[in-house]
Amino acid sequence: MRIKTRLIHGGIEGDPHTGAVSVPIYQVSTYKQEAVGKHKGYEYSRTGNPTRHALETYIAELEGGARGLAFGSGMAALSTVLSLFSKGDHLVVGDDVYGGTYRVITRVFSRLGLDATYVETSNTAAVEAAIRPETKAIIMETPTNPLLKVSDIAALSAIAKANNILLLVDNTFMTPYWQNPLELGADIVYHSATKYLGGHSDVVAGLVVAKDAKVGEELHFLQNAIGGILGPQDSWLLLRGMKTLGVRMEEHEQNARTLANWLAERNDIKRVIYPGLPSHPNHELAKKQARGFGGMISFDVGSAERADEVLAKVKYFTLAESLGAVESLISVPARMTHASIPAERRAQLGITDGLIRISVGIEDVQDLIDDLEQALS
Ligand SMILES: *Cc1c(COP(=O)(O)O)cnc(C)c1O
């Protein structure tokens, strides 16, 4: 089955009891047992729920892994994955991962004795050099936010395997439609399903897929033990949203390419960052490891004042955090998502005050161009 067909026919189809084509919302907490321990596969909805199970089967199939698990948010998903590790363990983490990822590792898991070193994962040698005897995993995102740096999943997987450690990939930006980290050698892939997978700015959720059944079993143990599960309503919303992931991702990409090319031709923009542009430093790698370049673009308009003007004038780009929805969103990372990073460090990273990030929606691209044109001029 090809990906677009898998998006429609993958996972569990409908309801065997009624023939309903859509998986019903099993709004239930407990299940009748015929005798002690004798049941139809469900005992209590923290442990397992049919609607959530359909979603978990679906994402496992889409990512090509042995087991999928659904959580109440991307952070709940990651926190459960991090609970695989113990006091004294060490992680090598990308230096520009999602802010919440950095926060939960440095301010929560560090208190429980988990140590981490932050390195630029697009520099494979730096990752290798950071590995210690107590290192248990490499955690990476590709492309990163907002600078859209691309890291080589296969090369980092080779390092992980040589050191007998796990490779964890946050696949939020690319989704399984464009990129399959497990096929490139990753052990665990996770998502903020709040973004492209949900796609409609109406649900907060996280998904995890383990390549190996044993790791999947351990993660299910942790999901049940910790309890950060996704409810049946939101599981159903995600199932519904994900059916159109293929058509949405194609449109996001088409619009993003058109906008990136249009921005790159203007002489009043200092820099346009989009992995699909040949000028992007990791363009060839992006082309090699993914089937598309995604819908995120960052560009530098020169100053905070000009960025403010653009934000004030745009009509179709909603000023908001988050990304990956059908509507176009716009933000200024230096003063929004990345405001907690000290100014000096931001400058080092290249997150300038004039840097604008857009999550390109699926509106008519000519309207998006017209809108940016009037806002920039
Ligand atoms: C939003 C996001 C997260 C966190 O997910 P939530 O669903 O907001 O908890 C993690 N990683 C990336 C790349 C994200 O964009």
PDB file of C-alpha atoms and ligand atoms in Angstrom, residues 73-76 98 101 141 145 170 172-173 190-195 204-206 323, ligand 1:
ATOM      1  CA  SER A  73       0.090  16.144  24.196  1.00  0.00           C
ATOM      2  CA  GLY A  74       3.439  16.019  22.457  1.00  0.00           C
ATOM      3  CA  MET A  75       5.077  16.777  25.799  1.00  0.00           C
ATOM      4  CA  ALA A  76       3.217  13.931  27.540  1.00  0.00           C
ATOM      5  CA  TYR A  98      11.611  22.513  20.580  1.00  0.00           C
ATOM      6  CA  THR A 101      11.698  19.549  24.978  1.00  0.00           C
ATOM      7  CA  GLU A 141      14.527  17.008  15.407  1.00  0.00           C
ATOM      8  CA  ASN A 145      12.625  25.235  14.479  1.00  0.00           C
ATOM      9  CA  ASP A 170      10.790  14.201  16.673  1.00  0.00           C
ATOM     10  CA  THR A 172       6.486  16.738  13.930  1.00  0.00           C
ATOM     11  CA  PHE A 173       7.640  19.002  11.092  1.00  0.00           C
ATOM     12  CA  TYR A 190       7.419  10.877  18.218  1.00  0.00           C
ATOM     13  CA  HIS A 191       5.099  13.696  17.234  1.00  0.00           C
ATOM     14  CA  SER A 192       3.283  16.670  18.497  1.00  0.00           C
ATOM     15  CA  ALA A 193       0.123  15.541  16.719  1.00  0.00           C
ATOM     16  CA  THR A 194      -1.244  18.971  17.638  1.00  0.00           C
ATOM     17  CA  LYS A 195       0.467  20.239  14.492  1.00  0.00           C
ATOM     18  CA  VAL A 204      -3.627  18.830  21.444  1.00  0.00           C
ATOM     19  CA  ALA A 205      -2.106  15.348  21.228  1.00  0.00           C
ATOM     20  CA  GLY A 206       1.127  13.379  21.043  1.00  0.00           C
ATOM     21  CA  LEU A 323       2.096  25.386  13.235  1.00  0.00           C
TER      22      LEU A 323
HETATM   23  C1  LIG B   1       4.644  21.661  19.538  1.00  0.00           C
HETATM   24  C2  LIG B   1       5.827  20.782  19.517  1.00  0.00           C
HETATM   25  C3  LIG B   1       6.099  19.874  20.558  1.00  0.00           C
HETATM   26  C4  LIG B   1       5.214  19.803  21.795  1.00  0.00           C
HETATM   27  O1  LIG B   1       3.970  19.267  21.496  1.00  0.00           O
HETATM   28  P1  LIG B   1       2.615  19.663  22.293  1.00  0.00           P
HETATM   29  O2  LIG B   1       1.577  18.903  21.539  1.00  0.00           O
HETATM   30  O3  LIG B   1       2.471  21.140  22.205  1.00  0.00           O
HETATM   31  O4  LIG B   1       2.797  19.199  23.684  1.00  0.00           O
HETATM   32  C5  LIG B   1       7.191  19.051  20.416  1.00  0.00           C
HETATM   33  N1  LIG B   1       8.005  19.113  19.346  1.00  0.00           N
HETATM   34  C6  LIG B   1       7.791  19.979  18.341  1.00  0.00           C
HETATM   35  C7  LIG B   1       8.714  20.012  17.182  1.00  0.00           C
HETATM   36  C8  LIG B   1       6.699  20.837  18.383  1.00  0.00           C
HETATM   37  O5  LIG B   1       6.501  21.710  17.390  1.00  0.00           O
END
